[in-house]
Amino acid sequence: MGTIKLESINKSYKDTKVIENLNLTINKGERLVLLGPSGCGKSTLLRIIAGLEEINSGSIQFEDKEMSHLSAGERNVAMVFQNYALYPHMTVEKNITYALKRNKVPKAEINKRLEKALDMLELQEYRTRLPKDLSGGQRQRVALARAIVKQTEYFLLDEPLSNLDAKLRVSARQSLLHLHEEFKHTFVYVTHDQVEAMALGDRIVVLKKGEIQMLDTPENIYFKPVNVFTAQFIGSPPMNIFKASLEDKSLKIGETVIHLPENLRVRLLDYEKNEIYLGIRPEHMSISTTGLYDMTFNFVENYGSQYGVCLDFNRQECITVSNEKVKDKMVKVNFDLNHLHLFDIDTEENLIYS
Amino acid sequence: MKTANYKNMILHIILISFILLTIYPIVFAISNSFKELSEAFTSTLSLIPEKFTLENYTGLFDSIPIVGITINTLITASVITVAKVATSFLAAYAIVYYQFKFKNVTYFALICTIFIPFTVTMIPNYLIISELGLQNNIWGVILPQMADAIGIFMLTQSMKGIPKSLIEAAKLDNIPTKYIMKDHILPMVKPAVTSTSIWFFILAWNEYVWPVLILKTTENFTLPLALQLYISSEGGTNFTVAMALSVITMAIPLGLYLIFQKHIINTFTTSGIK
C-alpha cells in the first residue's frame, strides 16, 4: 500500500485544457511536492487524486488498484484543505471524531485515536472549543488531527500553511515533518511557495500550465534545472537569464565576451543557432575589484542579512547578492564558472543538464 | 445642539405614532372582546371595559366548533410550513451541490414562479382539487401549497454561502449525502430555515382567499374563515364575539413566538455574521 500512479491524465473545463497527458508515479512513503505558479493545475491534480475532480481520460492507481471510477469517499485518502474546511458548528473533538463515528469505527478505537492526535498536535486544552474560537495555527492543527485519525496511507495537503504567518509557518512545517516521520504516509503536498517545497519535498514536481516541467530532488531542481521556467521559478531572487550571441563559438553579451570553461564549450559544438540564453544565479555572481565584467549599478534592495544589488549588464538587467551596500556607479562582477547554465534560445531547455 | 434636539423630538413623535398605530388595533380588539355588546356599541373606542365579561368567549364556544377550527388552522399552517421548508431545502441542495444539465434554466424557471399572481393559478388549482375530491377538506387547502420558490431562493442563497470545501471534506470522509444534509448543511443554514419557517407559518395562518374557495362547512373552517362569519351580514351584529375570535386568532402565533422567542432572536442576530 502507498504508491500512487497517474497515467495519461487529461482534464479540461469546457474548452480549457488544465492538465494534458500527465504521467506521474508517487512512491510509497515519500513526500512529493507539487509546485507551480497559480493556475498551473497543481491543486486540480491533487483534487483529481482525491477524487474531487473527475478526469476526462487516464488512469489513477493506488498500489495497482484502479481508482478513477471510485468516489472520493471510497478512495480512503486524508486531505487537509487550504481553508482547513473545519465544520464550524462542531467542537474540535467532534470535528476530529465525526467521520469515524459516521463510518462506525468502534468507540474505544475512536477515543484512542482522538487522544493520540490531540496529544501529538497539542490540542488537549482546546477540545471543547469551536473553530471560530481558535487561532489560525490551532485550526490548522485541528485539520491535521482530523486527517491523522483516518489512519490512511495517503495524505493530501492543499497549501495547508498558506494562511499562517511566516513564523508559524516554519514551526508548522517542522510539525508536518515530524508527523511524516511518525506515520510514513505517502504525502502529496501542493504549494506555490518554493521555500516550503524545498524544505518539505523528498521530490518536487514543477508544474506549468498543467505540464510537468521537472520532477526531481530539491537539490537537482535547484542546481540542475532542466529549463528556463524551472530555473527562474526556484530560487529567490530568481536566476538571471542573459540573452547572448554566439559568434565563432565565442559567447557575447552585448559587446562583452564571456569566457566559458572547457566543459561548457564542448556542449556548444553541436549548437547551431546564433543566440543562446546564459543563466546564473544571483549568489553565483560576486562583486569584486578583480571582477571581469563591468556593470552599471541601478539600485539596491535590503533583504536583512544581505543586499540584493540590481545591475545593468550591457542593457540587460540582472541581480546579485552582496554583504555590503554598493555605492559606486560602476562595479566589476565575477561569475562562478561552475554554476553557469546554457539554455536553448527556442526550446528554453538546459543544454548542460537535459 | 438645539436643532438636533428638535430633530430627535420629531423623530420620536413619528416613531411613537407608528407604535400606537400598530398596537392600537390589537388593544382595541382585546378590550372590546371583554365588553358587553351594548357597551361596545356606545363606547367603542374606550380601552378599559366598564363591565368586564367573558361571555363573548363562552358564546364563541357555543356557536361554532372553535376548538376544531383552531386545530384545523394549526394543522394547515404547520403542515404547509414543514412541507415548504422540506421541499425548499431539498431543491436548494440540488441546485447548489449537484451539476446537471439545464440547472440554471431550471432555477430561473423556479424563481419566475414567484412572480405569478395567485389569482392566475387559483382556478386551475381549484379544478384539480375538485377532481381529487379534496373539496371542503383541509388537505385541499394544504396540497397546492407544499412548495414555494421563495423558500428555494432563500435556502439556495444561504447554502451558497457555505464553503464548498466543507462538503468536500465530508465527501472525502465517505459521509452519505443524507448525513451531509443533516449533520452539516442543516445546522449551517438554520438561521435561514428558521426565518423562512416563521414567514411561511404566518402566511399560512392568515390565509383567507384559497381556504374560502375550498372549505365549505363551518367544522372544516380555519380561523380567518370563522372570523369572516362574524364580519359578514349573517353575524354582523355580534361585534364583540368577532373581537374575541380575533384575539384567539392572534394569540396562537404570538404564543408560539413567545415560546420560541430566544431561538428566533438568536437567528436574526446571528444570520448576518458569517
XYZ file of C-alpha atoms in Angstrom:
628
model
C 0.000 0.000 0.000
C 1.125 3.522 -0.669
C 2.104 4.027 -4.295
C 0.066 6.404 -6.406
C 0.322 6.067 -10.157
C -1.157 8.556 -12.610
C -1.194 7.614 -16.290
C -2.043 9.884 -19.234
C -4.293 12.100 -17.187
C -6.333 14.608 -19.189
C -8.528 17.185 -17.607
C -10.289 20.127 -19.151
C -13.028 22.510 -18.122
C -15.188 23.032 -21.173
C -12.606 24.145 -23.761
C -9.773 24.980 -21.411
C -7.238 22.213 -21.023
C -5.970 22.192 -17.464
C -3.920 19.025 -17.487
C -2.710 17.317 -20.615
C -1.389 13.775 -20.830
C 0.248 13.773 -17.418
C 2.156 10.787 -16.078
C 3.402 10.638 -12.521
C 4.331 7.944 -10.042
C 4.398 8.813 -6.375
C 6.376 6.344 -4.292
C 5.222 4.770 -1.073
C 6.004 6.897 1.949
C 7.621 9.762 0.073
C 6.859 13.439 0.382
C 6.103 14.694 -3.086
C 5.556 18.407 -3.567
C 3.537 19.808 -6.461
C 4.972 23.244 -7.089
C 3.980 25.885 -9.558
C 2.514 29.344 -10.017
C -1.206 29.875 -9.533
C -3.251 28.409 -12.349
C -0.686 25.718 -13.190
C -3.090 22.911 -12.295
C -1.377 21.728 -9.135
C -4.487 21.930 -6.964
C -6.548 20.358 -9.720
C -4.096 17.480 -9.856
C -4.368 16.965 -6.113
C -8.150 17.070 -6.300
C -8.026 14.516 -9.116
C -6.049 12.177 -6.870
C -8.531 12.781 -4.054
C -11.474 12.088 -6.328
C -12.976 15.548 -6.003
C -12.494 16.234 -9.710
C -13.360 13.830 -12.467
C -10.851 13.246 -15.236
C -11.639 13.247 -18.942
C -9.320 10.328 -19.583
C -6.450 8.469 -17.997
C -5.945 6.163 -15.095
C -5.316 6.643 -11.391
C -3.966 3.699 -9.471
C -3.367 3.325 -5.769
C -0.999 0.362 -5.424
C -2.093 -1.153 -8.748
C -5.776 -0.747 -7.921
C -7.692 1.375 -10.415
C -9.308 4.299 -8.625
C -10.577 6.630 -11.330
C -14.138 5.282 -11.187
C -14.339 5.400 -7.384
C -15.855 8.298 -5.476
C -13.781 10.437 -3.133
C -15.142 8.617 -0.099
C -14.229 5.199 -1.435
C -10.599 6.119 -2.105
C -9.830 6.464 1.591
C -7.451 9.396 1.421
C -6.999 12.095 4.040
C -6.879 15.680 2.869
C -6.039 18.978 4.504
C -7.617 21.938 2.752
C -6.178 25.395 2.339
C -9.018 26.908 4.390
C -8.942 23.805 6.672
C -12.646 23.082 5.993
C -13.405 22.557 9.685
C -17.074 22.093 10.479
C -17.911 25.455 12.086
C -20.772 24.121 14.217
C -18.747 21.306 15.776
C -16.207 21.423 18.584
C -12.597 20.432 17.990
C -13.284 16.985 19.395
C -16.347 16.470 17.204
C -14.539 17.744 14.140
C -11.894 15.105 14.661
C -14.164 12.187 15.516
C -17.189 12.945 13.349
C -16.168 10.941 10.288
C -15.049 7.983 12.407
C -18.391 7.882 14.180
C -20.338 8.059 10.939
C -18.175 5.309 9.489
C -18.935 3.175 12.553
C -15.453 2.843 13.994
C -15.770 1.293 17.494
C -15.988 3.851 20.261
C -12.910 2.717 22.155
C -10.855 2.923 18.974
C -12.169 6.421 18.227
C -11.180 7.600 21.682
C -7.737 6.073 21.369
C -7.078 7.800 18.067
C -8.563 11.084 19.302
C -6.381 11.200 22.403
C -3.272 10.382 20.421
C -3.972 13.063 17.835
C -4.815 15.669 20.484
C -1.587 14.892 22.332
C 0.544 14.934 19.222
C -0.741 18.256 17.998
C -1.020 19.827 21.443
C -4.751 20.370 21.200
C -5.872 18.857 24.521
C -6.884 22.157 26.085
C -8.943 23.205 23.074
C -11.017 20.068 22.644
C -14.343 21.663 23.534
C -13.817 24.869 21.567
C -15.475 25.771 18.303
C -13.269 26.538 15.296
C -14.199 30.224 15.410
C -12.598 30.481 18.854
C -9.259 29.114 17.626
C -6.290 30.884 16.086
C -5.115 30.110 12.568
C -2.359 27.807 13.764
C -4.702 25.900 16.053
C -7.233 25.455 13.266
C -4.528 24.132 11.012
C -3.574 21.599 13.681
C -7.193 20.508 14.072
C -7.359 19.957 10.316
C -4.209 17.835 10.574
C -5.623 15.908 13.526
C -8.757 15.186 11.557
C -6.637 13.801 8.747
C -4.421 11.725 11.049
C -7.240 9.880 12.784
C -8.368 8.481 9.457
C -5.241 6.302 9.517
C -4.919 6.090 5.781
C -1.806 5.620 3.668
C -2.423 8.697 1.588
C -2.130 12.227 2.845
C -3.047 15.059 0.505
C -2.286 18.620 1.545
C -3.515 21.611 -0.425
C -1.436 24.632 0.594
C -2.095 23.913 4.277
C 0.313 26.556 5.547
C -0.524 29.434 3.245
C -2.901 31.071 5.723
C -0.367 31.166 8.540
C 2.063 33.952 9.329
C 5.717 33.480 8.459
C 6.900 32.438 11.923
C 4.104 29.952 12.477
C 4.708 28.535 9.034
C 8.213 27.437 9.995
C 7.052 25.607 13.109
C 4.060 24.110 11.306
C 6.417 22.871 8.623
C 8.504 21.135 11.252
C 5.480 19.507 12.818
C 4.478 18.246 9.371
C 7.916 16.661 9.030
C 7.582 15.029 12.454
C 4.175 13.763 11.504
C 5.547 12.200 8.383
C 8.390 10.600 10.289
C 5.874 9.094 12.697
C 3.372 7.689 10.212
C 5.307 7.414 6.925
C 2.229 8.289 4.902
C 2.522 8.936 1.198
C 2.477 12.733 1.248
C 1.293 14.763 -1.710
C 1.753 18.407 -0.942
C 0.645 21.355 -3.055
C 2.290 24.736 -2.675
C 3.320 27.796 -4.634
C 5.984 28.583 -2.073
C 9.380 27.346 -3.233
C 10.904 27.533 0.238
C 8.193 25.247 1.570
C 8.695 22.920 -1.380
C 12.446 22.746 -0.782
C 12.014 22.192 2.943
C 9.344 19.504 2.730
C 9.835 17.644 -0.503
C 11.700 14.398 -0.993
C 10.958 15.122 -4.618
C 9.433 18.154 -6.258
C 7.242 18.332 -9.336
C 7.465 21.704 -11.045
C 4.282 22.361 -12.990
C 3.472 24.948 -15.609
C 0.132 25.109 -17.391
C -0.694 21.532 -16.467
C 2.556 20.100 -17.732
C 5.374 18.673 -15.663
C 8.497 20.754 -16.239
C 10.738 18.810 -13.934
C 10.453 16.040 -11.395
C 13.484 15.570 -9.181
C 15.031 16.075 -5.776
C 15.185 19.622 -4.396
C 18.974 19.683 -4.934
C 18.746 18.766 -8.595
C 15.898 21.164 -9.183
C 17.960 23.952 -7.707
C 21.358 23.158 -9.174
C 20.395 21.405 -12.392
C 17.159 22.960 -13.638
C 16.143 21.469 -16.980
C 14.666 24.638 -18.431
C 14.377 28.393 -18.005
C 11.000 28.166 -16.276
C 12.242 25.833 -13.545
C 15.465 27.793 -13.196
C 13.615 31.042 -12.650
C 10.771 29.646 -10.566
C 13.086 28.171 -7.952
C 15.406 30.447 -6.030
C 14.954 33.906 -4.640
C 15.929 36.251 -6.179
C 15.386 34.238 -9.375
C 18.155 33.107 -11.693
C 19.485 35.767 -14.067
C 18.958 34.896 -17.691
C 21.007 36.794 -20.270
C 20.396 36.723 -23.967
C 23.785 36.102 -25.549
C 25.035 35.876 -29.097
C 27.289 33.185 -30.475
C 29.915 34.165 -32.996
C 32.668 31.788 -33.921
C 31.915 29.742 -30.841
C 32.611 32.675 -28.561
C 29.751 33.835 -26.410
C 28.974 37.543 -26.125
C 26.576 39.545 -24.022
C 26.376 42.868 -25.809
C 29.982 43.525 -26.747
C 31.458 41.658 -23.816
C 32.914 38.237 -24.432
C 32.109 35.695 -21.726
C 34.843 33.201 -21.066
C 33.325 29.772 -20.806
C 35.074 26.837 -19.141
C 36.099 23.953 -21.361
C 33.264 21.610 -20.299
C 30.664 24.141 -21.427
C 32.407 24.941 -24.664
C 32.164 21.283 -25.601
C 28.401 21.500 -25.223
C 28.242 24.274 -27.753
C 29.976 22.304 -30.502
C 26.762 20.980 -31.990
C 24.609 24.007 -31.133
C 23.943 25.734 -34.421
C 21.816 28.745 -33.517
C 23.217 32.277 -33.290
C 21.704 33.121 -29.940
C 21.563 31.388 -26.611
C 20.437 32.065 -23.026
C 23.063 32.191 -20.343
C 21.799 31.608 -16.819
C 23.470 32.293 -13.499
C 22.026 32.516 -10.013
C 22.498 35.808 -8.115
C 24.557 34.075 -5.427
C 26.979 32.771 -8.056
C 27.842 36.290 -9.133
C 30.136 38.340 -6.953
C 31.073 41.973 -6.904
C 34.818 42.349 -6.577
C 37.588 44.688 -7.652
C 39.107 41.861 -9.650
C 35.827 41.177 -11.497
C 35.974 40.575 -15.236
C 32.700 42.185 -16.252
C 31.735 45.842 -15.955
C 28.164 46.529 -14.923
C 26.195 49.659 -14.095
C 24.634 49.894 -10.670
C 20.857 50.504 -10.654
C 19.506 50.186 -7.131
C 19.701 48.039 -4.043
C 17.120 46.006 -2.114
C 17.572 45.228 1.549
C 16.950 41.570 2.481
C 18.095 41.940 6.078
C 21.016 39.527 6.092
C 22.087 40.553 2.605
C 21.542 43.154 -0.057
C 20.092 42.457 -3.464
C 22.036 44.559 -5.924
C 20.266 45.277 -9.197
C 22.682 45.810 -12.044
C 22.687 46.541 -15.722
C 24.941 44.416 -17.928
C 25.061 45.792 -21.454
C 21.410 46.825 -21.254
C 20.280 43.549 -19.692
C 19.092 43.687 -16.104
C 20.384 41.280 -13.524
C 20.583 40.906 -9.779
C 23.240 39.679 -7.419
C 23.530 39.414 -3.669
C 26.169 41.140 -1.625
C 27.014 41.537 2.037
C 27.824 45.168 1.612
C 25.794 48.017 0.309
C 27.100 49.072 -3.091
C 27.527 52.790 -3.672
C 29.640 53.028 -6.825
C 28.060 53.769 -10.171
C 30.150 51.138 -11.934
C 31.026 47.772 -10.441
C 33.132 44.829 -11.501
C 31.492 41.406 -11.317
C 32.810 37.870 -11.410
C 30.865 34.761 -12.491
C 31.291 31.424 -10.725
C 32.052 29.330 -13.795
C 30.964 26.081 -12.154
C 27.421 27.340 -11.940
C 26.717 28.661 -15.400
C 23.737 27.366 -17.319
C 23.132 27.424 -21.054
C 19.605 27.271 -22.415
C 18.420 26.765 -25.982
C 17.069 30.053 -27.324
C 13.901 28.423 -28.723
C 13.057 25.437 -26.543
C 14.491 27.085 -23.400
C 15.886 23.693 -22.403
C 19.081 23.417 -20.430
C 21.868 22.344 -22.781
C 24.005 21.061 -19.957
C 21.640 19.002 -17.853
C 18.860 17.843 -20.102
C -27.430 71.286 19.583
C -30.930 72.736 19.611
C -31.759 71.692 16.061
C -30.529 68.227 16.905
C -32.908 68.114 19.852
C -35.826 69.183 17.698
C -34.956 66.596 15.116
C -34.813 63.976 17.836
C -38.165 65.041 19.181
C -39.845 64.947 15.793
C -38.295 61.585 15.084
C -39.591 60.234 18.379
C -43.065 61.604 17.796
C -43.152 59.857 14.429
C -41.887 56.611 15.923
C -44.329 56.710 18.815
C -47.212 57.390 16.424
C -46.223 54.338 14.439
C -46.114 52.230 17.565
C -49.559 53.483 18.602
C -50.944 52.847 15.130
C -49.626 49.299 15.259
C -50.621 48.493 18.800
C -53.959 50.287 18.994
C -55.985 47.826 16.866
C -54.672 44.984 18.982
C -55.535 46.667 22.248
C -58.853 47.686 20.735
C -59.666 44.069 19.877
C -58.639 42.774 23.290
C -60.592 45.411 25.169
C -63.775 45.027 23.125
C -63.643 41.247 23.428
C -64.218 41.706 27.170
C -67.056 44.249 26.815
C -70.763 43.601 26.756
C -72.311 44.154 23.358
C -74.256 47.248 24.425
C -71.208 48.908 25.926
C -69.171 48.058 22.839
C -71.641 49.966 20.724
C -71.905 53.009 22.951
C -68.201 53.433 23.797
C -66.360 51.535 21.101
C -63.120 53.388 21.458
C -62.701 53.213 25.235
C -59.882 50.896 26.147
C -60.970 49.627 29.559
C -64.330 47.799 29.755
C -66.696 49.236 32.368
C -68.141 45.832 32.983
C -65.688 43.013 32.401
C -67.262 39.874 30.861
C -66.147 36.535 29.451
C -69.474 35.991 27.724
C -68.052 36.649 24.274
C -65.578 33.797 24.655
C -68.069 31.348 26.102
C -70.535 32.398 23.406
C -67.957 31.562 20.816
C -67.638 28.018 22.138
C -71.418 27.641 21.970
C -71.918 28.997 18.459
C -69.063 27.486 16.439
C -66.736 24.438 16.854
C -63.892 26.757 17.815
C -61.561 24.030 19.111
C -61.858 22.092 15.856
C -61.352 25.254 13.828
C -58.223 26.137 15.767
C -56.881 22.624 15.302
C -57.651 22.843 11.562
C -55.688 26.065 11.356
C -52.763 24.654 13.313
C -52.607 21.537 11.131
C -52.889 23.541 7.918
C -50.258 26.107 8.854
C -47.843 23.569 10.342
C -48.047 21.060 7.506
C -47.680 23.816 4.901
C -44.674 25.253 6.743
C -42.913 21.912 7.203
C -43.638 20.832 3.633
C -42.467 24.115 2.112
C -39.259 24.147 4.132
C -38.546 20.479 3.377
C -39.096 20.809 -0.371
C -37.183 24.089 -0.480
C -34.271 22.527 1.399
C -34.009 19.560 -0.947
C -34.389 21.708 -4.063
C -31.788 24.187 -2.824
C -29.368 21.357 -2.056
C -29.729 20.007 -5.580
C -29.261 23.444 -7.091
C -26.193 24.271 -5.062
C -24.386 20.933 -4.905
C -25.309 18.946 -7.984
C -24.195 19.613 -11.522
C -26.860 18.759 -14.081
C -27.929 19.930 -17.496
C -30.183 22.985 -17.661
C -29.571 23.683 -13.984
C -29.578 27.438 -14.369
C -32.650 27.372 -16.595
C -34.468 25.204 -14.068
C -33.530 27.507 -11.233
C -34.576 30.560 -13.229
C -37.920 28.960 -14.069
C -38.481 28.120 -10.403
C -37.729 31.674 -9.339
C -40.061 33.012 -12.041
C -42.999 31.310 -10.343
C -42.645 33.857 -7.535
C -43.958 36.485 -9.928
C -47.076 34.592 -10.983
C -50.051 36.103 -9.147
C -52.128 33.772 -7.008
C -55.263 34.644 -8.969
C -53.779 33.097 -12.114
C -53.303 29.666 -10.581
C -56.411 29.852 -8.434
C -58.860 28.358 -10.935
C -56.628 25.548 -12.281
C -55.743 24.621 -8.712
C -59.406 24.675 -7.733
C -60.328 22.366 -10.595
C -57.547 19.938 -9.722
C -58.540 19.863 -6.067
C -62.192 19.260 -7.052
C -61.158 16.417 -9.332
C -59.178 14.912 -6.465
C -62.267 15.119 -4.278
C -60.465 17.260 -1.730
C -63.077 19.981 -1.646
C -64.172 21.007 1.821
C -61.106 19.290 3.241
C -58.099 20.999 4.801
C -55.832 18.748 2.696
C -57.295 20.503 -0.306
C -56.002 23.733 1.215
C -52.608 22.224 2.008
C -51.813 20.286 -1.157
C -51.139 23.135 -3.629
C -49.006 24.897 -1.038
C -46.370 22.288 -0.310
C -43.621 24.002 -2.283
C -42.635 27.645 -2.603
C -39.989 29.202 -4.809
C -39.286 31.896 -2.232
C -38.121 29.201 0.166
C -35.947 27.652 -2.536
C -34.449 31.052 -3.245
C -33.752 31.851 0.420
C -32.164 28.483 1.165
C -30.183 28.441 -2.079
C -28.667 31.796 -1.198
C -27.884 30.606 2.291
C -26.304 27.343 1.089
C -24.198 29.155 -1.463
C -22.545 30.855 1.498
C -21.212 27.554 2.845
C -17.650 26.931 1.647
C -17.582 24.067 -0.875
C -14.554 22.552 0.823
C -16.670 21.698 3.895
C -18.842 19.456 1.803
C -15.825 18.063 0.003
C -14.219 17.251 3.337
C -17.323 15.307 4.299
C -17.377 13.518 0.952
C -13.736 12.529 1.357
C -14.699 11.027 4.693
C -17.265 8.834 2.977
C -20.250 10.574 4.561
C -23.512 9.749 2.715
C -25.496 12.671 1.288
C -28.321 12.324 3.815
C -25.873 12.819 6.664
C -24.128 15.693 4.888
C -27.534 17.383 4.769
C -28.494 16.541 8.330
C -25.152 16.993 10.096
C -23.680 19.921 8.194
C -25.961 21.800 5.821
C -28.967 21.960 8.123
C -27.110 23.346 11.161
C -25.326 25.860 8.959
C -28.441 27.190 7.234
C -30.534 27.075 10.405
C -30.973 30.859 10.545
C -32.426 30.876 7.029
C -34.594 27.836 7.786
C -35.981 29.489 10.920
C -36.761 32.806 9.298
C -38.428 31.259 6.257
C -40.397 28.931 8.553
C -41.757 31.870 10.505
C -42.639 33.629 7.277
C -44.405 30.568 5.838
C -46.263 29.870 9.079
C -47.657 33.381 9.360
C -48.680 33.414 5.690
C -50.478 30.091 6.038
C -52.058 31.033 9.354
C -53.577 34.223 7.953
C -54.527 32.792 4.592
C -58.041 33.598 3.518
C -58.860 33.513 -0.211
C -57.755 29.977 -1.011
C -59.402 28.330 2.038
C -62.616 30.239 1.274
C -62.718 28.537 -2.123
C -62.089 25.073 -0.734
C -63.713 24.914 2.704
C -67.500 24.954 2.762
C -68.745 23.822 6.160
C -68.025 25.506 9.464
C -66.439 22.460 11.129
C -63.787 22.415 8.403
C -63.031 26.147 8.599
C -59.777 27.773 9.565
C -59.692 30.747 11.950
C -59.682 33.560 9.337
C -62.752 31.958 7.752
C -64.555 31.682 11.064
C -63.757 35.317 11.680
C -65.459 36.141 8.410
C -68.697 34.635 9.830
C -68.877 37.490 12.300
C -67.978 40.265 9.923
C -70.433 39.272 7.191
C -74.107 40.150 7.276
C -75.100 36.890 8.976
C -73.312 37.602 12.222
C -72.609 41.266 11.773
C -74.290 42.273 14.978
C -72.055 40.059 17.057
C -69.205 42.524 17.096
C -67.743 41.622 20.483
C -67.685 37.905 19.672
C -65.790 38.738 16.484
C -63.248 40.580 18.647
C -62.920 37.549 20.933
C -62.258 35.378 17.906
C -59.702 37.901 16.649
C -57.900 37.686 19.953
C -57.779 33.889 19.708
C -56.553 34.110 16.117
C -53.622 36.305 17.008
C -52.905 34.721 20.385
C -51.625 31.445 18.994
C -48.886 32.794 16.691
C -47.952 35.224 19.480
C -47.805 32.380 21.975
C -45.629 30.340 19.656
C -43.398 33.353 19.200
C -43.004 33.737 22.963
C -42.140 30.052 23.337
C -39.502 30.143 20.611
C -38.515 33.762 21.218
C -34.994 33.096 22.400
C -34.335 30.915 19.432
C -35.818 33.319 16.905
C -33.939 36.331 18.215
C -30.728 34.291 18.097
C -31.499 33.576 14.492
C -31.920 37.165 13.499
C -28.863 38.342 15.335
C -26.513 35.657 14.037
C -27.747 35.338 10.484
C -25.814 38.381 9.338
C -22.484 37.174 10.629
C -20.536 34.583 8.754
